[in-house]
Short mmCIF file of C-alpha atoms in Angstrom, two decimals:
data_model
loop_
_atom_site.label_atom_id
_atom_site.label_comp_id
_atom_site.label_asym_id
_atom_site.label_seq_id
_atom_site.Cartn_x
_atom_site.Cartn_y
_atom_site.Cartn_z
CA MET S 13 -0.15 0.22 -0.19
CA LYS S 14 1.11 3.65 -0.96
CA GLU S 15 2.10 6.11 2.04
CA SER S 16 -0.75 8.28 0.75
CA ASP S 17 -3.42 5.30 0.70
CA LYS S 18 -2.86 4.79 4.24
CA ASN S 19 -5.98 7.13 5.54
CA PHE S 20 -8.03 5.59 2.97
CA GLU S 21 -10.39 2.76 2.64
CA LEU S 22 -12.61 1.08 0.11
CA GLU S 23 -16.02 -0.70 1.41
CA ILE S 24 -19.13 -1.95 0.29
CA LYS S 25 -22.43 -2.18 1.98
CA PHE S 26 -25.77 -4.49 1.76
CA LEU S 27 -29.26 -4.43 3.26
CA VAL S 28 -29.89 -7.50 5.00
CA SER S 29 -33.50 -8.81 5.70
CA LEU S 30 -33.99 -10.84 8.65
CA ASP S 31 -34.96 -13.83 6.66
CA ASP S 32 -31.79 -13.88 4.97
CA VAL S 33 -29.19 -13.61 8.06
CA SER S 34 -28.77 -17.13 8.77
CA LYS S 35 -27.80 -17.71 5.10
CA ILE S 36 -25.56 -15.36 4.83
CA LYS S 37 -23.26 -16.15 8.17
CA GLU S 38 -23.25 -19.90 6.50
CA LYS S 39 -22.15 -18.77 3.49
CA ILE S 40 -19.30 -16.37 5.12
CA LEU S 41 -18.27 -19.33 7.00
CA GLU S 42 -17.50 -21.11 3.69
CA ILE S 43 -14.77 -18.81 2.53
CA PRO S 44 -11.30 -20.12 2.63
CA GLU S 45 -9.22 -19.25 5.34
CA ILE S 46 -11.90 -17.10 7.10
CA PHE S 47 -11.83 -16.36 10.70
CA TYR S 48 -14.57 -15.37 13.02
CA GLU S 49 -13.32 -12.99 15.28
CA GLY S 50 -16.40 -12.49 17.57
CA LYS S 51 -19.27 -10.16 18.72
CA VAL S 52 -19.18 -6.66 20.55
CA TYR S 53 -21.71 -4.13 21.54
CA GLU S 54 -20.84 -0.63 19.95
CA LYS S 55 -21.87 2.77 21.00
CA THR S 56 -21.15 5.20 18.03
CA THR S 57 -21.81 9.29 19.04
CA MET S 58 -20.99 11.75 16.22
CA LEU S 59 -19.91 15.47 17.01
CA ASP S 60 -19.79 18.90 15.87
CA SER S 61 -19.13 22.14 16.32
CA LYS S 62 -21.73 24.92 16.08
CA GLU S 63 -20.60 26.07 12.81
CA LYS S 64 -21.66 22.82 11.61
CA THR S 65 -18.09 22.04 10.07
CA MET S 66 -18.23 18.63 9.92
CA ASP S 67 -21.69 18.96 7.87
CA LYS S 68 -20.49 21.46 5.61
CA GLU S 69 -17.59 19.04 4.90
CA ASP S 70 -19.70 15.92 4.45
CA ALA S 71 -17.45 14.24 7.12
CA ARG S 72 -17.78 13.06 10.53
CA LEU S 73 -15.89 13.18 13.85
CA ARG S 74 -17.09 9.88 15.52
CA MET S 75 -16.66 8.50 19.16
CA ARG S 76 -17.13 4.53 19.28
CA GLN S 77 -17.15 2.82 22.64
CA ILE S 78 -16.67 -1.36 21.82
CA SER S 79 -17.27 -3.77 24.78
CA GLU S 80 -18.19 -7.26 25.08
CA GLN S 81 -21.81 -6.52 26.40
CA LYS S 82 -24.11 -3.66 26.55
CA ASP S 83 -23.82 -2.26 29.92
CA SER S 84 -19.94 -3.16 30.44
CA LYS S 85 -17.99 -0.44 32.39
CA ASP S 86 -14.58 -1.26 30.10
CA SER S 87 -14.83 -0.30 26.60
CA LYS S 88 -12.16 0.29 24.09
CA ILE S 89 -12.73 3.62 22.15
CA GLU S 90 -12.30 4.65 18.64
CA PHE S 91 -12.11 8.06 17.63
CA SER S 92 -12.02 8.98 14.13
CA TYR S 93 -12.52 11.23 11.00
CA LYS S 94 -13.97 10.20 8.53
CA LYS S 95 -14.84 11.71 4.97
CA ARG S 96 -16.51 10.35 2.04
CA ILE S 97 -14.60 10.63 -1.47
CA LYS S 98 -16.78 8.61 -3.93
CA ALA S 99 -18.80 5.83 -4.57
CA ASP S 100 -17.88 3.48 -7.71
CA GLY S 101 -19.85 0.71 -9.32
CA GLY S 102 -20.99 -0.18 -5.26
CA ILE S 103 -17.47 0.29 -3.74
CA LYS S 104 -17.14 3.43 -1.53
CA LYS S 105 -13.87 5.47 -1.10
CA GLU S 106 -13.55 7.08 2.22
CA GLU S 107 -11.10 9.19 3.83
CA GLU S 108 -10.28 7.79 7.69
CA ILE S 109 -8.09 8.76 10.38
CA GLU S 110 -8.80 6.81 13.32
CA SER S 111 -6.79 6.82 17.02
CA VAL S 112 -7.84 3.69 19.41
CA PHE S 113 -7.40 4.24 23.07
CA THR S 114 -9.13 3.30 26.64
CA THR S 115 -10.29 6.74 28.90
CA ASN S 116 -13.08 8.16 30.93
CA ILE S 117 -15.34 8.56 28.01
CA ASN S 118 -17.65 11.35 29.95
CA SER S 119 -14.16 12.95 30.84
CA PHE S 120 -13.25 12.91 26.64
CA PHE S 121 -16.73 14.19 25.91
CA GLN S 122 -16.12 17.14 28.11
CA ILE S 123 -12.75 18.18 26.45
CA LEU S 124 -14.33 17.94 23.26
CA ASN S 125 -17.24 19.98 24.63
CA LYS S 126 -14.37 22.59 25.49
CA MET S 127 -13.28 22.48 21.90
CA GLY S 128 -16.25 23.66 20.74
CA TYR S 129 -17.78 20.34 19.72
CA GLU S 130 -20.89 18.45 20.71
CA ILE S 131 -23.11 15.57 20.50
CA THR S 132 -25.12 15.60 17.26
CA THR S 133 -26.42 11.82 16.63
CA SER S 134 -25.62 8.36 17.91
CA TYR S 135 -26.61 4.90 17.31
CA GLU S 136 -26.36 1.11 18.74
CA ARG S 137 -25.26 -2.00 17.11
CA TYR S 138 -23.91 -5.29 17.61
CA ARG S 139 -21.08 -6.21 15.32
CA GLU S 140 -19.72 -9.48 14.22
CA THR S 141 -16.51 -9.75 12.48
CA TYR S 142 -15.17 -11.95 9.92
CA LYS S 143 -11.64 -11.69 8.46
CA THR S 144 -9.26 -13.42 6.03
CA LYS S 145 -5.54 -11.91 5.29
CA ASP S 146 -6.92 -9.24 3.16
CA ILE S 147 -10.48 -8.56 3.81
CA LYS S 148 -12.79 -7.67 6.91
CA ILE S 149 -16.64 -8.66 6.63
CA THR S 150 -18.57 -7.11 8.98
CA LEU S 151 -22.64 -8.07 9.68
CA ASP S 152 -24.10 -5.39 11.57
CA GLU S 153 -27.22 -5.91 13.59
CA PHE S 154 -28.90 -2.40 14.44
CA PRO S 155 -32.45 -1.57 16.09
CA PHE S 156 -33.57 -0.89 12.58
CA GLY S 157 -32.25 -4.70 10.87
CA TYR S 158 -28.96 -5.88 9.24
CA ILE S 159 -26.28 -4.62 7.16
CA LEU S 160 -23.20 -6.17 5.94
CA GLU S 161 -19.98 -4.67 5.09
CA ILE S 162 -17.09 -5.69 3.11
CA GLU S 163 -13.62 -3.59 3.07
CA GLY S 164 -10.78 -4.40 1.68
CA GLU S 165 -8.86 -3.82 -1.46
CA GLU S 166 -11.44 -3.45 -4.57
CA ASP S 167 -10.53 -7.07 -6.28
CA SER S 168 -10.69 -8.68 -2.69
CA ILE S 169 -13.87 -7.12 -2.23
CA ASN S 170 -15.28 -8.17 -5.68
CA LYS S 171 -14.32 -11.67 -5.01
CA ILE S 172 -15.79 -11.66 -2.12
CA CYS S 173 -19.01 -10.59 -3.00
CA ASP S 174 -19.02 -13.29 -5.99
CA LEU S 175 -18.51 -15.92 -3.26
CA LEU S 176 -21.43 -14.65 -1.33
CA LYS S 177 -23.63 -14.03 -4.32
CA LEU S 178 -23.99 -10.59 -3.51
CA ASP S 179 -25.00 -8.25 -6.43
CA ARG S 180 -22.70 -4.93 -6.36
CA GLU S 181 -25.72 -3.45 -8.22
CA LYS S 182 -27.91 -3.65 -5.34
CA SER S 183 -25.45 -2.20 -2.63
CA TYR S 184 -26.14 0.64 -0.37
CA PRO S 185 -24.16 3.74 -1.10
CA LEU S 186 -24.59 5.28 1.99
CA SER S 187 -24.27 5.46 6.12
CA CYS S 188 -26.41 3.31 8.54
CA ASP S 189 -27.97 6.17 9.72
CA ASP S 190 -29.22 6.97 6.11
CA VAL S 191 -30.75 3.53 6.23
CA TYR S 192 -32.35 4.62 9.38
CA VAL S 193 -33.84 7.89 7.87
CA GLU S 194 -35.06 6.34 4.59
CA LEU S 195 -37.00 3.55 6.62
CA CYS S 196 -38.61 6.60 8.90
CA GLU S 197 -39.84 8.33 5.45
CA LYS S 198 -41.19 5.19 3.91
CA GLN S 199 -43.01 4.13 7.14
CA ASN S 200 -44.27 7.60 8.33
CA ILE S 201 -42.08 8.03 11.18
CA LYS S 202 -40.40 11.29 12.42
CA PRO S 203 -36.70 10.64 12.61
CA LYS S 204 -34.93 10.69 16.11
CA ASP S 205 -31.41 11.97 16.89
CA HIS S 206 -30.47 8.68 18.51
CA ILE S 207 -31.35 5.09 17.25
CA LEU S 208 -31.59 3.21 20.26
CA PHE S 209 -32.84 -0.86 20.83
CA ASP S 210 -34.85 0.31 23.14
CA ASP S 211 -36.64 2.54 20.85
CA SER S 212 -40.27 0.62 20.25
CA GLU S 213 -41.16 2.99 17.73
CA ILE S 214 -38.14 2.10 15.51
CA PRO S 215 -38.59 1.36 11.73
CA LYS S 216 -37.62 -2.40 10.49
CA ILE S 217 -35.78 -3.55 6.97
CA SER S 218 -38.35 -5.33 5.32
#
């Protein structure tokens, strides 16, 4: 990988109906040299300045808390900047700069608040991760349903799509909160800033 490419990632997303989740998992486990990394709970929080700097740049300042269970006090923190570059043939390219660490999450939010950044939106999910030496596959359970994501080099992504019999023309080009907003619009539900499992009014992927 060239030095200039280190902060960029290629990925493709697919919406998965509840009826197809088990079949997708079976197909993933049939991939040669695939390794199941496990399942974790994640809460992702987006921040922006009062001037809407991230929104104007079509970028995201993102804080992600990762733990084995939802109510766990011990969690890993992923703090990242992401910006969409392009989507080509279903494969999306993004700039991503990320730092991983552990800290008191509330204190870190306070520091960001002092710098002028405030919480805008958030979402919860359970993530299952599968890997080979050159690809990462994640199957995410959101309050509204499932999303499959494949990340790696373009040739590897296309190969995995073929193995899983996924039509790249049916991939989803936007983010998970875009899925939620579209579902709300289709089901005549007012979107909320925080996508949570305990929301009884959450729309579902059919």
